[in-house]
Amino acid sequence: MLKLKNAALLLALCGTLNAHAAEPATPIKVGVALDISGPFATIGAETRDGLNLAIGQLGNKLGGVPAEFLQTDFAGNPEQANQLVNRYLQRDKIDFFTGPVASNAALAVGPALFAAKVPYLSSNPGPSQFAGKQCNPYFFGLSYQNDTYDEAAGKVANEKGYKNMVLIAPNYPAGKDHLGGFKRFYKGAVKEEIYTKVGQIDYAAEIAQIRAAKPDAIFFFLPAAMGINFIKQFVAGGLKGIPLIAPGFSADQDIIQAVGEPMLGIYNTAHWAHDLQVPANAEFVTAFRKQYEGRYPTVYAAQAYDVVMAMDAAVREVGGKVNDREAVLAALKKANFKSVRGAFNYGPNNFPVQNYYLRLVEKDAKGQLANKLVATVMEKHQDAYVGECKM
Amino acid sequence: MDAIFIIEQILNGLGYGLMLFLLAAGLTLVFGIMDTMNLAHGSLYMAGAYIAAQVHQASGSFVGAVLAAIAATVLVSWLLEILIVRRLYPRDHLAQVIATFGIILIADDGVKALWGPSPLLASMPTALAGPVQLLAELPYSAYRLLLLGAGLLVAAGLYLLVNHTRIGMLVRAGASNRAMAELMGVRVDRVFSFVFALGAALAALAGALMGPISAVQIGMGEAILIPALVVIVIGGIGSVRGAFIAALLVGLVDTAGRAFLPPLLRAVLPPALAADLGPALAGIAMYLLMAAVLILKPAGLFPARA
């Protein structure tokens, strides 16, 4: 009799335990490593604003399940990013990861995340390594592959008939991807290929080199503060007559706002523009400008917004069971969300097959400087590394 | 590589060198006279840059911004000297380095609390944002010319102050033999307070002027402190003349390394290798110069102490 009573008690106990297990004990945790300070700080701020807009619209939920977004600054330092990711993995047991702006940070944190089976949805960098030989089912290059913006820019340079060009980029993995991508499509001569320090702010030596080389045009990949300083000093150095052509990163809203008038007339390429005619995009741009004092969003904000929406769709697809990582990966790969760039498809290496557009910095109806979409350069373009990826 | 290219790079090198000199002059005097290592000198540079950027943005006056930055930084340095640095004089170098490193950390976090972690965008005064036609084929940034002019003016002023005034004589006496100067009745601690404030003013001036062509951000002081230390080691500790010559040398070598090495390497090596090697070699050019000087003259070019 006593035994029976005990068994009943045990059963009751199990019942309460089960009841607890059924409702999610902890919210879904998303680890976000941000570049709020450091060489990519202006981009980090855009990433944060894009993420927070989406998080707000979803009411701090992913797929209807409460979610917690851990946001920490790592100052653009890959070593610090690594420490942060280890903390996220071991202490916070995150379910998703996103955030870093630069490829060196993405390459540094990738292996630990993949080993821990945490999906990494990139809100910006698309290093060639992760698109090719080191591709991984846990990495989603939701944004773009580094070389692709520049491949489109190379095509534009050919169309403009530039025969002699100087190329300039910071000396880090993405810098090499970007110039490599440009050279893959550009058919003219490369007079100088200049690599500078990451985070360099004084470009006097490089400007003298450009003056001496007398190129038809310059292709420059210098994101964030680097681009701001380069263009200001380029104008101050009296080189304004030489046309500048750029991947979108060197002429996006963060740089336009800081530099002002000298940006007018710079052609740049991107997979997205604020005036791209897609319903989801119109909604996003209106909401962004409403929340952030009329400011136009950048590519970075658009990508960050897409990242949260992609997570949301995947969590909904698996019914909130984020511990079933195989199912989460399959759901992420489906990419069943309304991207602000229109229809969204991954290629076999988890990098998007998408259009690339030509944008031109102009004044809008209210006299505010902004990029205007002028043409489609490439349609349904996939990166050059997809063949090297064995997944 | 034509003449215009070389002239432009020499101007760039001199400009950078003069800014380093503003920073190194204060550092070398403080170290020379009181034998005190003040790593927080870079934080004063950062303070100057932040205050100037803030005042320039708020008031629109660049001259006013520079003056405000100098005044505020001198005030901060005065407090710093009374509260902390004064207690460090009798301690050994290790204690000084650790304490002033602590000040750097506090200063960086203080700036983060006041201005946030993102860099400020300091702008050039609009009148100087364009180029000046220096030679027929060489338009040169008007703002950089201002830096050159300001740097030379300050160097001349310091020369007069140190070599042709009574206070300058006391400073030199303190630097060359402090104990003897004290025995002769010089109140070296007062001289030192003056020198510390002067160093702070120069650091703030450098920060305010460099702000628009560099990034006004946390850690900017540490980044420039290292070349400034290289300058005072090459110049000979305690010597303003040494700091001047060494600053110009370091400025020229650093610029030359960045400007001339990569094209030369590209001519003899495959581009990918040259792209890796060029910036690396340019980065160590300054240290090679220091090593060469120290082999030939272990006390630096113009040692202040006999």
mmCIF file with all atom_site columns, N, CA and C in Angstrom, chain B residues 257-306:
data_model
loop_
_atom_site.group_PDB
_atom_site.id
_atom_site.type_symbol
_atom_site.label_atom_id
_atom_site.label_alt_id
_atom_site.label_comp_id
_atom_site.label_asym_id
_atom_site.label_entity_id
_atom_site.label_seq_id
_atom_site.pdbx_PDB_ins_code
_atom_site.Cartn_x
_atom_site.Cartn_y
_atom_site.Cartn_z
_atom_site.occupancy
_atom_site.B_iso_or_equiv
_atom_site.pdbx_formal_charge
_atom_site.auth_seq_id
_atom_site.auth_comp_id
_atom_site.auth_asym_id
_atom_site.auth_atom_id
_atom_site.pdbx_PDB_model_num
ATOM 1   N N  . GLY B 1 257 ? 58.208 55.143 -45.884 1.00 0.00 ? 257 GLY B N  1
ATOM 2   C CA . GLY B 1 257 ? 57.959 53.703 -45.852 1.00 0.00 ? 257 GLY B CA 1
ATOM 3   C C  . GLY B 1 257 ? 56.630 53.365 -46.495 1.00 0.00 ? 257 GLY B C  1
ATOM 4   N N  . ARG B 1 258 ? 55.605 54.174 -46.171 1.00 0.00 ? 258 ARG B N  1
ATOM 5   C CA . ARG B 1 258 ? 54.279 53.899 -46.718 1.00 0.00 ? 258 ARG B CA 1
ATOM 6   C C  . ARG B 1 258 ? 54.194 54.264 -48.192 1.00 0.00 ? 258 ARG B C  1
ATOM 7   N N  . ALA B 1 259 ? 54.912 55.331 -48.584 1.00 0.00 ? 259 ALA B N  1
ATOM 8   C CA . ALA B 1 259 ? 54.735 55.847 -49.940 1.00 0.00 ? 259 ALA B CA 1
ATOM 9   C C  . ALA B 1 259 ? 55.664 55.187 -50.950 1.00 0.00 ? 259 ALA B C  1
ATOM 10  N N  . PHE B 1 260 ? 56.916 54.975 -50.567 1.00 0.00 ? 260 PHE B N  1
ATOM 11  C CA . PHE B 1 260 ? 57.877 54.522 -51.568 1.00 0.00 ? 260 PHE B CA 1
ATOM 12  C C  . PHE B 1 260 ? 58.092 53.018 -51.563 1.00 0.00 ? 260 PHE B C  1
ATOM 13  N N  . LEU B 1 261 ? 57.950 52.386 -50.391 1.00 0.00 ? 261 LEU B N  1
ATOM 14  C CA . LEU B 1 261 ? 58.231 50.948 -50.317 1.00 0.00 ? 261 LEU B CA 1
ATOM 15  C C  . LEU B 1 261 ? 57.284 50.100 -51.167 1.00 0.00 ? 261 LEU B C  1
ATOM 16  N N  . PRO B 1 262 ? 55.946 50.279 -51.029 1.00 0.00 ? 262 PRO B N  1
ATOM 17  C CA . PRO B 1 262 ? 55.057 49.395 -51.806 1.00 0.00 ? 262 PRO B CA 1
ATOM 18  C C  . PRO B 1 262 ? 55.308 49.460 -53.316 1.00 0.00 ? 262 PRO B C  1
ATOM 19  N N  . PRO B 1 263 ? 55.461 50.664 -53.929 1.00 0.00 ? 263 PRO B N  1
ATOM 20  C CA . PRO B 1 263 ? 55.730 50.670 -55.375 1.00 0.00 ? 263 PRO B CA 1
ATOM 21  C C  . PRO B 1 263 ? 57.056 49.977 -55.718 1.00 0.00 ? 263 PRO B C  1
ATOM 22  N N  . LEU B 1 264 ? 58.071 50.200 -54.873 1.00 0.00 ? 264 LEU B N  1
ATOM 23  C CA . LEU B 1 264 ? 59.363 49.557 -55.137 1.00 0.00 ? 264 LEU B CA 1
ATOM 24  C C  . LEU B 1 264 ? 59.233 48.042 -55.058 1.00 0.00 ? 264 LEU B C  1
ATOM 25  N N  . LEU B 1 265 ? 58.527 47.566 -54.024 1.00 0.00 ? 265 LEU B N  1
ATOM 26  C CA . LEU B 1 265 ? 58.365 46.122 -53.859 1.00 0.00 ? 265 LEU B CA 1
ATOM 27  C C  . LEU B 1 265 ? 57.568 45.526 -55.016 1.00 0.00 ? 265 LEU B C  1
ATOM 28  N N  . ARG B 1 266 ? 56.534 46.288 -55.461 1.00 0.00 ? 266 ARG B N  1
ATOM 29  C CA . ARG B 1 266 ? 55.718 45.776 -56.560 1.00 0.00 ? 266 ARG B CA 1
ATOM 30  C C  . ARG B 1 266 ? 56.540 45.599 -57.832 1.00 0.00 ? 266 ARG B C  1
ATOM 31  N N  . ALA B 1 267 ? 57.596 46.429 -57.961 1.00 0.00 ? 267 ALA B N  1
ATOM 32  C CA . ALA B 1 267 ? 58.423 46.337 -59.161 1.00 0.00 ? 267 ALA B CA 1
ATOM 33  C C  . ALA B 1 267 ? 59.249 45.057 -59.180 1.00 0.00 ? 267 ALA B C  1
ATOM 34  N N  . VAL B 1 268 ? 59.584 44.515 -57.991 1.00 0.00 ? 268 VAL B N  1
ATOM 35  C CA . VAL B 1 268 ? 60.462 43.348 -57.964 1.00 0.00 ? 268 VAL B CA 1
ATOM 36  C C  . VAL B 1 268 ? 59.771 42.067 -57.506 1.00 0.00 ? 268 VAL B C  1
ATOM 37  N N  . LEU B 1 269 ? 58.606 42.174 -56.867 1.00 0.00 ? 269 LEU B N  1
ATOM 38  C CA . LEU B 1 269 ? 57.943 40.980 -56.313 1.00 0.00 ? 269 LEU B CA 1
ATOM 39  C C  . LEU B 1 269 ? 56.568 40.794 -56.950 1.00 0.00 ? 269 LEU B C  1
ATOM 40  N N  . PRO B 1 270 ? 55.994 39.597 -56.873 1.00 0.00 ? 270 PRO B N  1
ATOM 41  C CA . PRO B 1 270 ? 54.606 39.431 -57.333 1.00 0.00 ? 270 PRO B CA 1
ATOM 42  C C  . PRO B 1 270 ? 53.665 40.305 -56.499 1.00 0.00 ? 270 PRO B C  1
ATOM 43  N N  . PRO B 1 271 ? 52.598 40.857 -57.104 1.00 0.00 ? 271 PRO B N  1
ATOM 44  C CA . PRO B 1 271 ? 51.746 41.845 -56.424 1.00 0.00 ? 271 PRO B CA 1
ATOM 45  C C  . PRO B 1 271 ? 51.174 41.363 -55.090 1.00 0.00 ? 271 PRO B C  1
ATOM 46  N N  . ALA B 1 272 ? 50.764 40.096 -55.028 1.00 0.00 ? 272 ALA B N  1
ATOM 47  C CA . ALA B 1 272 ? 50.133 39.616 -53.787 1.00 0.00 ? 272 ALA B CA 1
ATOM 48  C C  . ALA B 1 272 ? 51.137 39.649 -52.638 1.00 0.00 ? 272 ALA B C  1
ATOM 49  N N  . LEU B 1 273 ? 52.363 39.208 -52.920 1.00 0.00 ? 273 LEU B N  1
ATOM 50  C CA . LEU B 1 273 ? 53.405 39.182 -51.893 1.00 0.00 ? 273 LEU B CA 1
ATOM 51  C C  . LEU B 1 273 ? 53.777 40.607 -51.511 1.00 0.00 ? 273 LEU B C  1
ATOM 52  N N  . ALA B 1 274 ? 53.913 41.489 -52.525 1.00 0.00 ? 274 ALA B N  1
ATOM 53  C CA . ALA B 1 274 ? 54.255 42.886 -52.268 1.00 0.00 ? 274 ALA B CA 1
ATOM 54  C C  . ALA B 1 274 ? 53.178 43.537 -51.406 1.00 0.00 ? 274 ALA B C  1
ATOM 55  N N  . ALA B 1 275 ? 51.922 43.177 -51.658 1.00 0.00 ? 275 ALA B N  1
ATOM 56  C CA . ALA B 1 275 ? 50.824 43.762 -50.889 1.00 0.00 ? 275 ALA B CA 1
ATOM 57  C C  . ALA B 1 275 ? 50.896 43.338 -49.426 1.00 0.00 ? 275 ALA B C  1
ATOM 58  N N  . ASP B 1 276 ? 51.378 42.122 -49.178 1.00 0.00 ? 276 ASP B N  1
ATOM 59  C CA . ASP B 1 276 ? 51.512 41.664 -47.791 1.00 0.00 ? 276 ASP B CA 1
ATOM 60  C C  . ASP B 1 276 ? 52.730 42.275 -47.122 1.00 0.00 ? 276 ASP B C  1
ATOM 61  N N  . LEU B 1 277 ? 53.831 42.319 -47.873 1.00 0.00 ? 277 LEU B N  1
ATOM 62  C CA . LEU B 1 277 ? 55.119 42.705 -47.317 1.00 0.00 ? 277 LEU B CA 1
ATOM 63  C C  . LEU B 1 277 ? 55.229 44.213 -47.136 1.00 0.00 ? 277 LEU B C  1
ATOM 64  N N  . GLY B 1 278 ? 54.699 44.978 -48.108 1.00 0.00 ? 278 GLY B N  1
ATOM 65  C CA . GLY B 1 278 ? 54.844 46.432 -48.103 1.00 0.00 ? 278 GLY B CA 1
ATOM 66  C C  . GLY B 1 278 ? 54.375 47.074 -46.811 1.00 0.00 ? 278 GLY B C  1
ATOM 67  N N  . PRO B 1 279 ? 53.090 46.911 -46.442 1.00 0.00 ? 279 PRO B N  1
ATOM 68  C CA . PRO B 1 279 ? 52.596 47.543 -45.225 1.00 0.00 ? 279 PRO B CA 1
ATOM 69  C C  . PRO B 1 279 ? 53.333 47.048 -43.975 1.00 0.00 ? 279 PRO B C  1
ATOM 70  N N  . ALA B 1 280 ? 53.727 45.767 -43.980 1.00 0.00 ? 280 ALA B N  1
ATOM 71  C CA . ALA B 1 280 ? 54.432 45.226 -42.814 1.00 0.00 ? 280 ALA B CA 1
ATOM 72  C C  . ALA B 1 280 ? 55.781 45.924 -42.652 1.00 0.00 ? 280 ALA B C  1
ATOM 73  N N  . LEU B 1 281 ? 56.520 46.046 -43.755 1.00 0.00 ? 281 LEU B N  1
ATOM 74  C CA . LEU B 1 281 ? 57.820 46.701 -43.684 1.00 0.00 ? 281 LEU B CA 1
ATOM 75  C C  . LEU B 1 281 ? 57.677 48.180 -43.343 1.00 0.00 ? 281 LEU B C  1
ATOM 76  N N  . ALA B 1 282 ? 56.678 48.826 -43.953 1.00 0.00 ? 282 ALA B N  1
ATOM 77  C CA . ALA B 1 282 ? 56.452 50.248 -43.675 1.00 0.00 ? 282 ALA B CA 1
ATOM 78  C C  . ALA B 1 282 ? 56.173 50.439 -42.190 1.00 0.00 ? 282 ALA B C  1
ATOM 79  N N  . GLY B 1 283 ? 55.465 49.485 -41.591 1.00 0.00 ? 283 GLY B N  1
ATOM 80  C CA . GLY B 1 283 ? 55.123 49.578 -40.177 1.00 0.00 ? 283 GLY B CA 1
ATOM 81  C C  . GLY B 1 283 ? 56.334 49.500 -39.271 1.00 0.00 ? 283 GLY B C  1
ATOM 82  N N  . ILE B 1 284 ? 57.388 48.795 -39.701 1.00 0.00 ? 284 ILE B N  1
ATOM 83  C CA . ILE B 1 284 ? 58.548 48.652 -38.808 1.00 0.00 ? 284 ILE B CA 1
ATOM 84  C C  . ILE B 1 284 ? 59.677 49.621 -39.148 1.00 0.00 ? 284 ILE B C  1
ATOM 85  N N  . ALA B 1 285 ? 59.510 50.421 -40.217 1.00 0.00 ? 285 ALA B N  1
ATOM 86  C CA . ALA B 1 285 ? 60.592 51.331 -40.636 1.00 0.00 ? 285 ALA B CA 1
ATOM 87  C C  . ALA B 1 285 ? 61.055 52.224 -39.488 1.00 0.00 ? 285 ALA B C  1
ATOM 88  N N  . MET B 1 286 ? 60.069 52.764 -38.752 1.00 0.00 ? 286 MET B N  1
ATOM 89  C CA . MET B 1 286 ? 60.352 53.665 -37.638 1.00 0.00 ? 286 MET B CA 1
ATOM 90  C C  . MET B 1 286 ? 61.199 52.979 -36.552 1.00 0.00 ? 286 MET B C  1
ATOM 91  N N  . TYR B 1 287 ? 60.907 51.692 -36.305 1.00 0.00 ? 287 TYR B N  1
ATOM 92  C CA . TYR B 1 287 ? 61.638 50.974 -35.259 1.00 0.00 ? 287 TYR B CA 1
ATOM 93  C C  . TYR B 1 287 ? 63.049 50.631 -35.721 1.00 0.00 ? 287 TYR B C  1
ATOM 94  N N  . LEU B 1 288 ? 63.180 50.369 -37.030 1.00 0.00 ? 288 LEU B N  1
ATOM 95  C CA . LEU B 1 288 ? 64.518 50.123 -37.571 1.00 0.00 ? 288 LEU B CA 1
ATOM 96  C C  . LEU B 1 288 ? 65.373 51.372 -37.396 1.00 0.00 ? 288 LEU B C  1
ATOM 97  N N  . LEU B 1 289 ? 64.767 52.542 -37.652 1.00 0.00 ? 289 LEU B N  1
ATOM 98  C CA . LEU B 1 289 ? 65.483 53.805 -37.465 1.00 0.00 ? 289 LEU B CA 1
ATOM 99  C C  . LEU B 1 289 ? 65.929 53.939 -36.015 1.00 0.00 ? 289 LEU B C  1
ATOM 100 N N  . MET B 1 290 ? 65.024 53.612 -35.092 1.00 0.00 ? 290 MET B N  1
ATOM 101 C CA . MET B 1 290 ? 65.359 53.725 -33.668 1.00 0.00 ? 290 MET B CA 1
ATOM 102 C C  . MET B 1 290 ? 66.512 52.788 -33.324 1.00 0.00 ? 290 MET B C  1
ATOM 103 N N  . ALA B 1 291 ? 66.426 51.556 -33.812 1.00 0.00 ? 291 ALA B N  1
ATOM 104 C CA . ALA B 1 291 ? 67.490 50.590 -33.513 1.00 0.00 ? 291 ALA B CA 1
ATOM 105 C C  . ALA B 1 291 ? 68.821 51.096 -34.057 1.00 0.00 ? 291 ALA B C  1
ATOM 106 N N  . ALA B 1 292 ? 68.821 51.627 -35.283 1.00 0.00 ? 292 ALA B N  1
ATOM 107 C CA . ALA B 1 292 ? 70.067 52.102 -35.880 1.00 0.00 ? 292 ALA B CA 1
ATOM 108 C C  . ALA B 1 292 ? 70.651 53.247 -35.061 1.00 0.00 ? 292 ALA B C  1
ATOM 109 N N  . VAL B 1 293 ? 69.795 54.192 -34.641 1.00 0.00 ? 293 VAL B N  1
ATOM 110 C CA . VAL B 1 293 ? 70.288 55.328 -33.856 1.00 0.00 ? 293 VAL B CA 1
ATOM 111 C C  . VAL B 1 293 ? 70.857 54.841 -32.521 1.00 0.00 ? 293 VAL B C  1
ATOM 112 N N  . LEU B 1 294 ? 70.168 53.893 -31.899 1.00 0.00 ? 294 LEU B N  1
ATOM 113 C CA . LEU B 1 294 ? 70.612 53.437 -30.575 1.00 0.00 ? 294 LEU B CA 1
ATOM 114 C C  . LEU B 1 294 ? 71.936 52.669 -30.656 1.00 0.00 ? 294 LEU B C  1
ATOM 115 N N  . ILE B 1 295 ? 72.170 52.003 -31.792 1.00 0.00 ? 295 ILE B N  1
ATOM 116 C CA . ILE B 1 295 ? 73.453 51.301 -31.945 1.00 0.00 ? 295 ILE B CA 1
ATOM 117 C C  . ILE B 1 295 ? 74.586 52.328 -32.013 1.00 0.00 ? 295 ILE B C  1
ATOM 118 N N  . LEU B 1 296 ? 74.361 53.398 -32.778 1.00 0.00 ? 296 LEU B N  1
ATOM 119 C CA . LEU B 1 296 ? 75.407 54.405 -32.947 1.00 0.00 ? 296 LEU B CA 1
ATOM 120 C C  . LEU B 1 296 ? 75.516 55.330 -31.743 1.00 0.00 ? 296 LEU B C  1
ATOM 121 N N  . LYS B 1 297 ? 74.354 55.777 -31.219 1.00 0.00 ? 297 LYS B N  1
ATOM 122 C CA . LYS B 1 297 ? 74.370 56.701 -30.068 1.00 0.00 ? 297 LYS B CA 1
ATOM 123 C C  . LYS B 1 297 ? 73.385 56.187 -29.020 1.00 0.00 ? 297 LYS B C  1
ATOM 124 N N  . PRO B 1 298 ? 73.849 55.379 -28.102 1.00 0.00 ? 298 PRO B N  1
ATOM 125 C CA . PRO B 1 298 ? 72.943 54.718 -27.152 1.00 0.00 ? 298 PRO B CA 1
ATOM 126 C C  . PRO B 1 298 ? 72.111 55.691 -26.318 1.00 0.00 ? 298 PRO B C  1
ATOM 127 N N  . ALA B 1 299 ? 72.539 56.933 -26.138 1.00 0.00 ? 299 ALA B N  1
ATOM 128 C CA . ALA B 1 299 ? 71.753 57.863 -25.323 1.00 0.00 ? 299 ALA B CA 1
ATOM 129 C C  . ALA B 1 299 ? 70.855 58.730 -26.194 1.00 0.00 ? 299 ALA B C  1
ATOM 130 N N  . GLY B 1 300 ? 70.753 58.415 -27.479 1.00 0.00 ? 300 GLY B N  1
ATOM 131 C CA . GLY B 1 300 ? 69.943 59.232 -28.381 1.00 0.00 ? 300 GLY B CA 1
ATOM 132 C C  . GLY B 1 300 ? 70.805 60.290 -29.052 1.00 0.00 ? 300 GLY B C  1
ATOM 133 N N  . LEU B 1 301 ? 70.188 61.040 -29.976 1.00 0.00 ? 301 LEU B N  1
ATOM 134 C CA . LEU B 1 301 ? 70.965 61.993 -30.784 1.00 0.00 ? 301 LEU B CA 1
ATOM 135 C C  . LEU B 1 301 ? 71.508 63.155 -29.955 1.00 0.00 ? 301 LEU B C  1
ATOM 136 N N  . PHE B 1 302 ? 70.680 63.715 -29.094 1.00 0.00 ? 302 PHE B N  1
ATOM 137 C CA . PHE B 1 302 ? 71.102 64.893 -28.322 1.00 0.00 ? 302 PHE B CA 1
ATOM 138 C C  . PHE B 1 302 ? 70.784 64.671 -26.846 1.00 0.00 ? 302 PHE B C  1
ATOM 139 N N  . PRO B 1 303 ? 71.561 63.838 -26.154 1.00 0.00 ? 303 PRO B N  1
ATOM 140 C CA . PRO B 1 303 ? 71.228 63.565 -24.748 1.00 0.00 ? 303 PRO B CA 1
ATOM 141 C C  . PRO B 1 303 ? 71.303 64.839 -23.912 1.00 0.00 ? 303 PRO B C  1
ATOM 142 N N  . ALA B 1 304 ? 70.267 65.053 -23.066 1.00 0.00 ? 304 ALA B N  1
ATOM 143 C CA . ALA B 1 304 ? 70.228 66.273 -22.262 1.00 0.00 ? 304 ALA B CA 1
ATOM 144 C C  . ALA B 1 304 ? 71.152 66.167 -21.064 1.00 0.00 ? 304 ALA B C  1
ATOM 145 N N  . ARG B 1 305 ? 71.293 64.943 -20.584 1.00 0.00 ? 305 ARG B N  1
ATOM 146 C CA . ARG B 1 305 ? 72.108 64.773 -19.372 1.00 0.00 ? 305 ARG B CA 1
ATOM 147 C C  . ARG B 1 305 ? 73.564 64.583 -19.733 1.00 0.00 ? 305 ARG B C  1
ATOM 148 N N  . ALA B 1 306 ? 74.423 65.317 -19.085 1.00 0.00 ? 306 ALA B N  1
ATOM 149 C CA . ALA B 1 306 ? 75.850 65.231 -19.384 1.00 0.00 ? 306 ALA B CA 1
ATOM 150 C C  . ALA B 1 306 ? 76.410 63.903 -18.887 1.00 0.00 ? 306 ALA B C  1
#
